[in-house]
């Protein structure tokens, strides 16, 4: 169970094991220990075993769908899966079974990946702690009193506890990178438009992006190879050549320059976190990376702009959940308005309601210019700041989070403090850039991550840097006790 | 008591003749079983995304060019957010800022021949909503989403119209235009072409506008006229009796011939518009627009002028024959088949054919007598096989029996009696039987010859050639 996806693929190719064996052992492990973490909403025992047997047949016939055929995966419950519940962590969709597959799911199937189940998440991907799920909070395998991060906390916990070799997440403001950092994983938020959003239930359409959550950069590259690419069903997906992300993993790093945003390295940064960054810089410097201070002058505006744009889009995206066609409907509605109000009132959790209301307010005729338009202007300026920075550096390095995983319940009473947990990750989504979080050390015995931010479509570079870093470090090999 | 002026602006919804919906691949065919023509995208299922149908853009640009409008080369789609059961996503994808067609204008001609230029504010693309079905359910509502996602071009006029008649003239001109362009089938019964009328009244001479009411979803020329008349009369009566017009959405009820207030879709109309983040701006190149321009069909006005000039038709005939593209095409096909003879064709098309179409409420496209058969009929008049009068009888048979003219003529023995010998015999009989009339003729009353011709025609059941009869009679007298 300690194997990476790459190692499993190798073992399958060599005939050392079968997908059936691998899949069965993961399913057993989920049944045994996931009650400690609550990382799955749905476990697909029968479908997974059936798919594994079919994969083994393909291997035997010499016609595997890809080198990864037969490797299991866990999918965030935000991706629509035909015939299998897609709840988005919400009571609203507790009964929703999609009649179609998300493009990402189709691509995973086409590669022969075996879906073990659908992972727990903050309701409709809104949250930084995975405490906003209708199916209960997820616990961090490194310390079950702590959060795994959100909103892809189920995926992060599942991979950290080795209940799946890897998983998918979605990242609207840091929801892949922050839980990856909290759980000691490598998580990549791809460039906006690289991975199709078709079938990924929308939270904030202009910010959402699906991506891999893995043990290593190599695995992240392998999974990105599967899920990246233009999709005619998603108008915002970009027609762009998708390289083989594993081909450049071992490229030489010498001569690269990394930018250090001065706004992210202020006196406010936890000294322990600062020390982790220093250590990782050293490792990279030894490989020839040089460092240069840069400025992202509007960094402090990222969170305010984000918390206007994301709720605005979510208020509109979630309007279709009205109790009329599918999903939750309240009992015995008096009239239409009552049906809307009670269905939504009873089925949405507090955080979703909070953001829907903030968003409706920000878009309302009287406040549109003051909030939404202004936020979009800030967004453009922030993108310009990044563009300027990338004239001087090849990538940017920063902490992923201000601190390691916090305790369950610690921040739930104060949404603003919770929102500030995303301070290092949000700007990237506003600018549509790719960013990766890799395990870079421990603070208080908890894993923490370092974030690498790249230029548009420069995923290969980020994976290359992370992979070379992981060749020189052991952080990504560290596992919580539950795996020992 | 002051004189009142009515001010009208129209919002026309023209359903575009695309094969599939504006943001999905589902069919837009009319009349299918409920919810059989709605795919996951139209149903607004979680996770689905819209993909713009390029044909809708093409048709919108075509319209814009036809009304000399500004074409937006960076058009943006917006979400119009409101809750309604037949609106699957909780928002309608429409356009607010940067609509694909900007300011333009349309010349209209009133019944008395005066021309007016009506300004068009904008025309934007949007998706239609579904349909709520109240009739078949007790205390419940059924939802049919077949129509959801149907592409509409909403054409908004300035409040330039001053009477119900002007509004109808504008609508008819617009209707002809969109059907000429082939971007809308113009079928009003099926709702392919319908309008909302914004009506206000003000004392003559006042420049500022009165408070307007919007009459929703009117789908016939007649109803538009009546609804506007009734609504402006209502507003005038209200103001004159000391009341005030409140801005509202109203509905026209043709059976009661009244407008009444409609429950609005949402109490406060704040649609919270914002650019749809699922759709990129539509970027149109100069080349793209130029290619559409190069491919524009002849428009009604140009066609009307050409008909007058090339076919020597009266202004009235030319206008009637070009009032719809299908009618104009029909006319030209017949003229072509007859190698000219435009006047004869015009008379027959505007007379007999249109009377029959109107009587049976049939569109020219579905005429039981198609252009080919119609030319076959007229051909027989031209070669003197039948008289014009007999031709009407033949036409009636063709209208009901789906047969060619020659078949009718043959079966019913309607060929003209061209043989002089036979005709001479009948003429002699008539002359013999009408000594009084012959006397009158001889004493100078030449008009009486008409009576004698009539007698001959009667005896031959109309099959004689009147010209020949005339000549024969004169010869014998």
XYZ file of N, CA and C in Angstrom, chain B residues 103-305:
609
model
N -26.753 49.382 -33.064
C -27.749 50.276 -33.670
C -27.890 50.080 -35.176
N -29.145 50.042 -35.630
C -29.426 49.930 -37.054
C -30.755 50.594 -37.348
N -31.294 50.360 -38.524
C -32.608 50.945 -38.817
C -33.335 50.150 -39.897
N -34.642 50.352 -39.939
C -35.474 49.627 -40.895
C -36.502 50.597 -41.471
N -36.561 50.693 -42.809
C -37.568 51.549 -43.454
C -38.871 50.777 -43.563
N -39.946 51.427 -43.187
C -41.246 50.771 -43.329
C -42.149 51.653 -44.185
N -43.123 51.010 -44.825
C -44.065 51.757 -45.654
C -45.453 51.566 -45.060
N -46.150 52.691 -44.850
C -47.502 52.610 -44.300
C -48.497 52.399 -45.438
N -49.728 52.072 -45.073
C -50.767 51.774 -46.067
C -50.941 52.913 -47.071
N -50.831 54.156 -46.580
C -51.028 55.298 -47.476
C -49.789 55.603 -48.319
N -48.790 54.744 -48.203
C -47.622 54.905 -49.048
C -46.489 55.703 -48.429
N -46.737 56.365 -47.282
C -45.647 57.127 -46.680
C -44.602 56.178 -46.094
N -43.344 56.626 -46.168
C -42.248 55.817 -45.650
C -41.766 56.388 -44.328
N -41.371 55.495 -43.432
C -40.763 55.957 -42.174
C -39.559 55.095 -41.865
N -38.597 55.704 -41.198
C -37.408 54.956 -40.801
C -37.497 54.676 -39.303
N -37.539 53.415 -38.957
C -37.630 53.037 -37.549
C -36.245 52.592 -37.075
N -35.801 53.183 -35.987
C -34.472 52.834 -35.472
C -34.505 51.556 -34.664
N -33.489 50.760 -34.895
C -33.343 49.529 -34.123
C -32.229 49.753 -33.113
N -32.551 49.532 -31.852
C -31.595 49.786 -30.783
C -30.486 48.745 -30.789
N -30.920 47.498 -30.927
C -29.977 46.391 -30.806
C -30.684 45.097 -31.172
N -29.924 44.064 -31.430
C -30.482 42.716 -31.543
C -29.485 41.787 -30.886
N -29.960 41.014 -29.945
C -29.018 40.127 -29.244
C -29.480 38.683 -29.263
N -28.526 37.810 -29.120
C -28.804 36.374 -29.083
C -29.142 35.956 -27.668
N -30.071 35.044 -27.545
C -30.345 34.470 -26.228
C -31.000 33.110 -26.382
N -31.040 32.372 -25.290
C -31.701 31.076 -25.315
C -33.126 31.238 -24.803
N -34.034 30.435 -25.351
C -35.407 30.449 -24.871
C -35.487 29.614 -23.589
N -36.522 29.865 -22.808
C -36.764 29.035 -21.620
C -37.668 27.874 -22.025
N -38.040 27.054 -21.070
C -38.973 25.967 -21.354
C -40.407 26.464 -21.244
N -41.305 25.525 -21.053
C -42.728 25.870 -21.021
C -43.355 25.254 -19.779
N -44.160 26.044 -19.090
C -44.898 25.497 -17.946
C -46.276 25.071 -18.444
N -46.680 23.864 -18.095
C -47.981 23.346 -18.538
C -48.912 23.288 -17.332
N -49.920 24.155 -17.365
C -50.821 24.228 -16.210
C -52.103 23.445 -16.434
N -52.504 23.281 -17.695
C -53.835 22.765 -17.996
C -54.050 21.324 -17.526
N -53.048 20.471 -17.767
C -53.285 19.042 -17.565
C -53.056 18.563 -16.135
N -52.748 19.487 -15.243
C -52.405 19.051 -13.902
C -53.255 19.780 -12.881
N -53.717 19.047 -11.911
C -54.545 19.674 -10.892
C -53.678 20.102 -9.725
N -53.611 21.403 -9.513
C -52.822 21.936 -8.402
C -51.336 21.741 -8.588
N -50.943 21.351 -9.790
C -49.518 21.163 -10.050
C -49.196 21.750 -11.410
N -47.923 21.796 -11.715
C -47.486 22.337 -12.995
C -46.529 21.348 -13.639
N -46.739 21.112 -14.920
C -45.796 20.270 -15.657
C -44.772 21.155 -16.342
N -43.594 20.625 -16.527
C -42.540 21.393 -17.178
C -42.091 20.664 -18.446
N -42.132 21.378 -19.563
C -41.641 20.828 -20.826
C -40.425 21.654 -21.239
N -39.289 21.005 -21.277
C -38.064 21.750 -21.578
C -37.594 21.580 -23.028
N -38.484 21.112 -23.896
C -38.106 20.991 -25.313
C -37.646 22.324 -25.891
N -38.319 23.385 -25.501
C -38.006 24.686 -26.068
C -36.782 25.327 -25.408
N -36.412 24.812 -24.238
C -35.281 25.403 -23.516
C -34.024 25.330 -24.382
N -33.386 26.465 -24.552
C -32.162 26.505 -25.336
C -32.374 26.781 -26.813
N -33.623 26.994 -27.209
C -33.886 27.356 -28.602
C -33.279 28.733 -28.869
N -32.588 28.894 -29.989
C -31.927 30.183 -30.233
C -32.898 31.268 -30.644
N -32.828 32.385 -29.955
C -33.676 33.533 -30.289
C -32.796 34.724 -30.621
N -33.283 35.516 -31.569
C -32.678 36.822 -31.795
C -33.708 37.830 -31.300
N -33.363 38.555 -30.257
C -34.301 39.560 -29.754
C -33.968 40.903 -30.389
N -34.905 41.391 -31.192
C -34.688 42.624 -31.952
C -35.456 43.742 -31.263
N -34.738 44.715 -30.744
C -35.356 45.766 -29.945
C -35.405 47.056 -30.753
N -36.590 47.627 -30.898
C -36.707 48.899 -31.629
C -36.657 50.061 -30.657
N -36.330 51.215 -31.170
C -36.475 52.440 -30.392
C -37.975 52.716 -30.262
N -38.397 53.529 -29.313
C -39.830 53.860 -29.228
C -40.200 54.851 -30.326
N -40.047 54.430 -31.556
C -40.247 55.315 -32.706
C -41.630 55.158 -33.329
N -42.371 54.164 -32.896
C -43.652 53.878 -33.539
C -44.751 54.677 -32.847
N -45.700 55.193 -33.658
C -46.676 56.140 -33.126
C -48.120 55.643 -33.184
N -48.326 54.465 -33.726
C -49.696 53.951 -33.760
C -49.658 52.444 -33.913
N -50.783 51.834 -33.622
C -50.880 50.380 -33.779
C -50.600 49.995 -35.227
N -51.076 50.829 -36.176
C -50.880 50.525 -37.595
C -49.398 50.551 -37.949
N -48.696 51.537 -37.389
C -47.262 51.609 -37.651
C -46.548 50.394 -37.072
N -46.983 50.004 -35.897
C -46.363 48.849 -35.257
C -46.545 47.619 -36.135
N -47.746 47.470 -36.691
C -47.999 46.306 -37.548
C -47.161 46.389 -38.821
N -47.071 47.592 -39.392
C -46.265 47.743 -40.606
C -44.805 47.384 -40.323
N -44.323 47.833 -39.183
C -42.936 47.524 -38.793
C -42.750 46.013 -38.629
N -43.703 45.414 -37.924
C -43.618 43.972 -37.676
C -43.637 43.184 -38.977
N -44.525 43.604 -39.894
C -44.638 42.891 -41.164
C -43.347 43.034 -41.971
N -42.785 44.237 -41.945
C -41.536 44.463 -42.674
C -40.420 43.603 -42.088
N -40.377 43.572 -40.760
C -39.357 42.779 -40.078
C -39.556 41.291 -40.367
N -40.814 40.901 -40.358
C -41.148 39.492 -40.619
C -40.673 39.085 -42.015
N -40.971 39.967 -42.987
C -40.532 39.668 -44.354
C -39.010 39.596 -44.407
N -38.370 40.504 -43.690
C -36.908 40.559 -43.737
C -36.274 39.282 -43.185
N -36.719 38.854 -42.016
C -36.069 37.670 -41.423
C -36.351 36.410 -42.239
N -37.527 36.367 -42.873
C -37.784 35.182 -43.704
C -36.986 35.264 -45.011
N -36.859 36.468 -45.564
C -35.993 36.629 -46.741
C -34.586 36.167 -46.446
N -34.103 36.574 -45.278
C -32.729 36.229 -44.902
C -32.595 34.739 -44.629
N -33.729 34.081 -44.449
C -33.692 32.651 -44.155
C -33.195 32.363 -42.752
N -33.298 33.353 -41.844
C -32.796 33.126 -40.492
C -33.923 32.749 -39.541
N -35.186 32.874 -39.981
C -36.341 32.587 -39.124
C -37.456 32.116 -40.042
N -38.198 31.097 -39.638
C -39.248 30.619 -40.536
C -40.504 31.485 -40.450
N -40.542 32.396 -39.498
C -41.628 33.356 -39.415
C -42.966 32.763 -38.993
N -42.949 31.530 -38.570
C -44.220 30.875 -38.226
C -44.761 31.394 -36.891
N -45.751 32.237 -36.964
C -46.235 32.895 -35.755
C -47.089 31.981 -34.893
N -47.808 31.047 -35.531
C -48.619 30.115 -34.733
C -47.739 29.287 -33.805
N -46.553 28.915 -34.302
C -45.658 28.096 -33.484
C -44.758 28.946 -32.609
N -44.982 30.253 -32.633
C -44.209 31.145 -31.768
C -42.814 31.448 -32.271
N -42.554 31.154 -33.534
C -41.213 31.411 -34.070
C -40.947 32.898 -34.242
N -42.014 33.669 -34.260
C -41.889 35.123 -34.432
C -42.954 35.743 -33.547
N -42.539 36.335 -32.459
C -43.510 36.892 -31.511
C -42.930 38.171 -30.930
N -43.759 38.958 -30.310
C -43.207 40.220 -29.812
C -43.804 40.668 -28.494
N -43.037 41.510 -27.828
C -43.507 42.241 -26.656
C -43.637 43.696 -27.095
N -44.737 44.336 -26.708
C -44.929 45.724 -27.100
C -44.867 46.624 -25.871
N -43.995 47.617 -25.923
C -43.930 48.623 -24.867
C -44.772 49.808 -25.300
N -45.821 50.069 -24.546
C -46.782 51.092 -24.952
C -46.880 52.175 -23.880
N -46.793 53.423 -24.318
C -47.068 54.534 -23.399
C -47.828 55.606 -24.177
N -48.431 56.519 -23.438
C -49.131 57.625 -24.107
C -48.634 58.933 -23.511
N -48.762 60.003 -24.291
C -48.382 61.326 -23.793
C -49.184 62.357 -24.574
N -49.399 63.530 -23.983
C -50.101 64.578 -24.711
C -49.274 64.963 -25.939
N -49.956 65.216 -27.038
C -49.258 65.625 -28.254
C -48.416 66.853 -27.940
N -47.186 66.843 -28.398
C -46.310 67.980 -28.154
C -45.346 67.760 -27.010
N -45.679 66.861 -26.108
C -44.776 66.584 -24.989
C -43.600 65.757 -25.500
N -42.400 66.067 -25.049
C -41.235 65.320 -25.557
C -40.867 64.148 -24.658
N -41.088 64.326 -23.359
C -40.694 63.199 -22.514
C -41.731 62.073 -22.605
N -41.251 60.878 -22.390
C -42.104 59.701 -22.551
C -42.990 59.495 -21.335
N -44.163 58.935 -21.567
C -45.031 58.563 -20.458
C -44.576 57.243 -19.852
N -45.252 56.846 -18.779
C -44.913 55.565 -18.159
C -45.422 54.427 -19.054
N -44.557 53.461 -19.284
C -44.927 52.429 -20.252
C -45.385 51.140 -19.578
N -46.206 50.411 -20.319
C -46.555 49.056 -19.920
C -46.070 48.130 -21.009
N -45.649 46.965 -20.595
C -45.130 46.011 -21.557
C -46.160 44.900 -21.751
N -46.619 44.726 -22.991
C -47.552 43.639 -23.276
C -46.729 42.481 -23.827
N -46.842 41.356 -23.158
C -45.943 40.233 -23.424
C -46.471 39.273 -24.488
N -45.534 38.693 -25.226
C -45.788 37.503 -26.036
C -47.000 37.569 -26.956
N -47.008 38.520 -27.863
C -48.109 38.604 -28.812
C -47.660 37.897 -30.082
N -48.514 37.016 -30.607
C -48.029 36.219 -31.733
C -48.899 36.287 -32.985
N -49.560 37.443 -33.222
C -50.148 37.638 -34.540
C -50.214 39.127 -34.826
N -50.188 39.471 -36.108
C -50.235 40.886 -36.494
C -51.521 41.530 -35.992
N -52.603 40.762 -36.108
C -53.908 41.287 -35.721
C -53.934 41.595 -34.219
N -53.404 40.654 -33.434
C -53.412 40.842 -31.976
C -52.529 42.012 -31.563
N -51.425 42.199 -32.262
C -50.554 43.330 -31.942
C -51.334 44.623 -32.113
N -52.017 44.704 -33.223
C -52.778 45.919 -33.502
C -53.833 46.154 -32.414
N -54.585 45.103 -32.139
C -55.665 45.243 -31.150
C -55.107 45.520 -29.755
N -54.068 44.805 -29.389
C -53.518 44.959 -28.046
C -53.033 46.381 -27.826
N -52.372 46.938 -28.840
C -51.850 48.297 -28.698
C -52.997 49.303 -28.620
N -53.990 49.094 -29.470
C -55.144 50.015 -29.441
C -55.821 49.989 -28.079
N -56.077 48.801 -27.604
C -56.764 48.634 -26.325
C -55.938 49.206 -25.173
N -54.619 48.931 -25.225
C -53.763 49.371 -24.130
C -53.626 50.892 -24.114
N -53.486 51.507 -25.305
C -53.324 52.965 -25.279
C -54.645 53.615 -24.867
N -55.756 53.038 -25.302
C -57.056 53.565 -24.875
C -57.210 53.448 -23.361
N -56.740 52.339 -22.821
C -56.834 52.135 -21.376
C -56.008 53.190 -20.630
N -54.801 53.421 -21.137
C -53.927 54.384 -20.463
C -54.501 55.794 -20.553
N -55.022 56.148 -21.727
C -55.588 57.490 -21.886
C -56.776 57.673 -20.937
N -57.656 56.673 -20.910
C -58.837 56.751 -20.036
C -58.409 56.882 -18.579
N -57.373 56.131 -18.234
C -56.877 56.143 -16.858
C -56.379 57.535 -16.478
N -55.569 58.117 -17.373
C -54.995 59.432 -17.072
C -56.089 60.501 -17.063
N -56.985 60.395 -18.034
C -58.041 61.412 -18.119
C -58.968 61.377 -16.914
N -59.074 60.220 -16.303
C -59.937 60.143 -15.126
C -59.136 60.422 -13.851
N -57.933 60.985 -14.046
C -57.147 61.410 -12.887
C -56.227 60.348 -12.331
N -56.170 59.197 -12.974
C -55.309 58.120 -12.492
C -53.889 58.234 -13.022
N -53.100 57.243 -12.705
C -51.700 57.235 -13.122
C -51.371 55.857 -13.672
N -50.558 55.836 -14.741
C -50.134 54.554 -15.295
C -48.955 54.037 -14.471
N -49.042 52.792 -14.043
C -47.924 52.200 -13.320
C -47.201 51.235 -14.242
N -45.893 51.344 -14.232
C -45.118 50.461 -15.094
C -45.399 49.015 -14.696
N -45.782 48.197 -15.683
C -46.136 46.815 -15.374
C -46.059 45.966 -16.620
N -46.068 44.684 -16.362
C -46.104 43.736 -17.459
C -47.544 43.277 -17.614
N -48.067 43.357 -18.832
C -49.459 42.993 -19.050
C -49.565 41.927 -20.121
N -50.755 41.379 -20.169
C -50.990 40.258 -21.060
C -52.196 40.615 -21.898
N -52.163 40.290 -23.209
C -53.317 40.574 -24.053
C -54.169 39.309 -24.170
N -55.451 39.471 -23.869
C -56.375 38.342 -23.970
C -57.259 38.565 -25.192
N -57.014 37.807 -26.269
C -57.756 38.056 -27.513
C -59.241 37.721 -27.386
N -59.600 36.775 -26.539
C -61.021 36.418 -26.466
C -61.829 37.529 -25.800
N -61.234 38.179 -24.798
C -61.939 39.279 -24.146
C -61.534 40.627 -24.730
N -60.531 40.613 -25.631
C -59.970 41.833 -26.188
C -59.662 42.847 -25.089
N -58.834 42.417 -24.156
C -58.404 43.328 -23.088
C -56.969 42.990 -22.703
N -56.313 43.972 -22.084
C -55.007 43.653 -21.502
C -55.196 43.617 -20.004
N -54.477 42.719 -19.344
C -54.555 42.713 -17.884
C -53.196 42.422 -17.274
N -53.050 42.845 -16.038
C -51.759 42.729 -15.361
C -51.382 41.266 -15.197
N -50.092 41.001 -15.388
C -49.584 39.634 -15.279
C -48.781 39.563 -13.991
N -48.783 38.391 -13.378
C -47.928 38.220 -12.205
C -46.501 38.224 -12.722
N -45.665 39.047 -12.170
C -44.303 39.132 -12.683
C -43.511 37.920 -12.222
N -42.454 37.596 -12.995
C -41.694 36.383 -12.725
C -40.970 36.455 -11.385
N -40.533 37.604 -11.019
C -39.915 37.765 -9.712
C -40.342 39.119 -9.190
N -40.610 39.203 -7.918
C -41.172 40.429 -7.361
C -40.338 41.643 -7.765
N -39.083 41.626 -7.385
C -38.215 42.731 -7.778
C -37.398 42.250 -8.969
N -37.415 43.030 -10.043
C -36.729 42.611 -11.252
C -35.254 42.965 -11.250
N -34.489 42.372 -10.370
C -33.048 42.582 -10.410
C -32.436 41.301 -10.926
N -32.075 41.320 -12.199
C -31.622 40.082 -12.837
C -30.165 39.734 -12.531
N -29.472 40.616 -11.851
C -28.081 40.346 -11.496
C -27.291 39.845 -12.706
N -27.371 40.618 -13.771
C -26.618 40.267 -14.984
C -25.117 40.246 -14.703
N -24.415 39.304 -15.258
C -22.941 39.391 -15.306
C -22.444 38.513 -16.447
N -21.254 38.800 -16.957
C -20.752 38.039 -18.111
C -20.685 36.549 -17.779
N -21.169 35.705 -18.672
C -21.184 34.273 -18.396
C -19.757 33.724 -18.420
N -19.275 33.240 -17.274
C -17.887 32.773 -17.234
C -17.677 31.444 -17.974
N -18.751 30.807 -18.399
C -18.606 29.550 -19.138
C -18.430 29.772 -20.640
N -18.620 31.022 -21.078
C -18.535 31.298 -22.520
C -17.529 32.412 -22.776
N -16.651 32.175 -23.710
C -15.693 33.210 -24.064
C -16.382 34.237 -24.964
N -15.841 35.457 -25.022
C -16.413 36.447 -25.950
C -16.370 35.909 -27.381
N -17.368 36.313 -28.172
C -17.421 35.893 -29.577
C -16.618 36.907 -30.386
N -15.509 36.499 -30.919
C -14.657 37.418 -31.670
C -14.899 37.205 -33.161
N -15.356 38.269 -33.840
C -15.677 38.162 -35.265
C -14.668 38.959 -36.078
N -14.060 38.307 -37.031
C -13.065 38.994 -37.856
C -13.749 39.784 -38.968
N -13.033 40.718 -39.545
C -13.544 41.480 -40.682
C -13.876 40.540 -41.836
N -13.024 39.540 -42.015
C -13.218 38.596 -43.128
C -14.531 37.825 -42.949
N -14.789 37.429 -41.718
C -16.009 36.673 -41.425
C -17.237 37.509 -41.797
N -17.221 38.765 -41.379
C -18.362 39.637 -41.655
C -18.472 39.916 -43.153
N -17.326 40.129 -43.789
C -17.329 40.398 -45.230
C -17.895 39.211 -46.004
N -17.577 38.012 -45.561
C -18.054 36.810 -46.253
C -19.577 36.710 -46.142
N -20.113 37.065 -44.989
C -21.574 37.017 -44.824
C -22.218 38.088 -45.695
N -21.595 39.245 -45.735
C -22.101 40.349 -46.538
C -22.159 39.936 -48.014
N -21.110 39.268 -48.462
C -21.027 38.885 -49.876
C -22.108 37.866 -50.231
N -22.601 37.216 -49.219
C -23.524 36.108 -49.434
C -24.977 36.489 -49.119
N -25.231 37.803 -48.983
C -26.582 38.233 -48.608
C -27.561 38.029 -49.757
N -28.756 37.562 -49.480
C -29.756 37.440 -50.530
C -30.319 38.827 -50.878
N -31.039 38.915 -51.978
C -31.712 40.159 -52.345
C -32.800 40.438 -51.306
N -32.826 41.643 -50.788
C -33.773 41.964 -49.724
C -35.076 42.534 -50.290
N -36.143 42.532 -49.492
C -37.473 42.881 -50.001
C -37.517 44.185 -50.797
N -36.866 45.218 -50.267
C -36.948 46.520 -50.907
C -36.331 46.474 -52.308
N -35.167 45.870 -52.400
C -34.475 45.784 -53.685
C -35.281 44.926 -54.652
N -35.844 43.872 -54.104
C -36.603 42.958 -54.954
C -37.847 43.657 -55.497
N -38.489 44.434 -54.667
C -39.694 45.157 -55.070
C -39.359 46.124 -56.216
N -38.273 46.842 -56.062
C -37.860 47.795 -57.099
C -37.561 47.056 -58.403
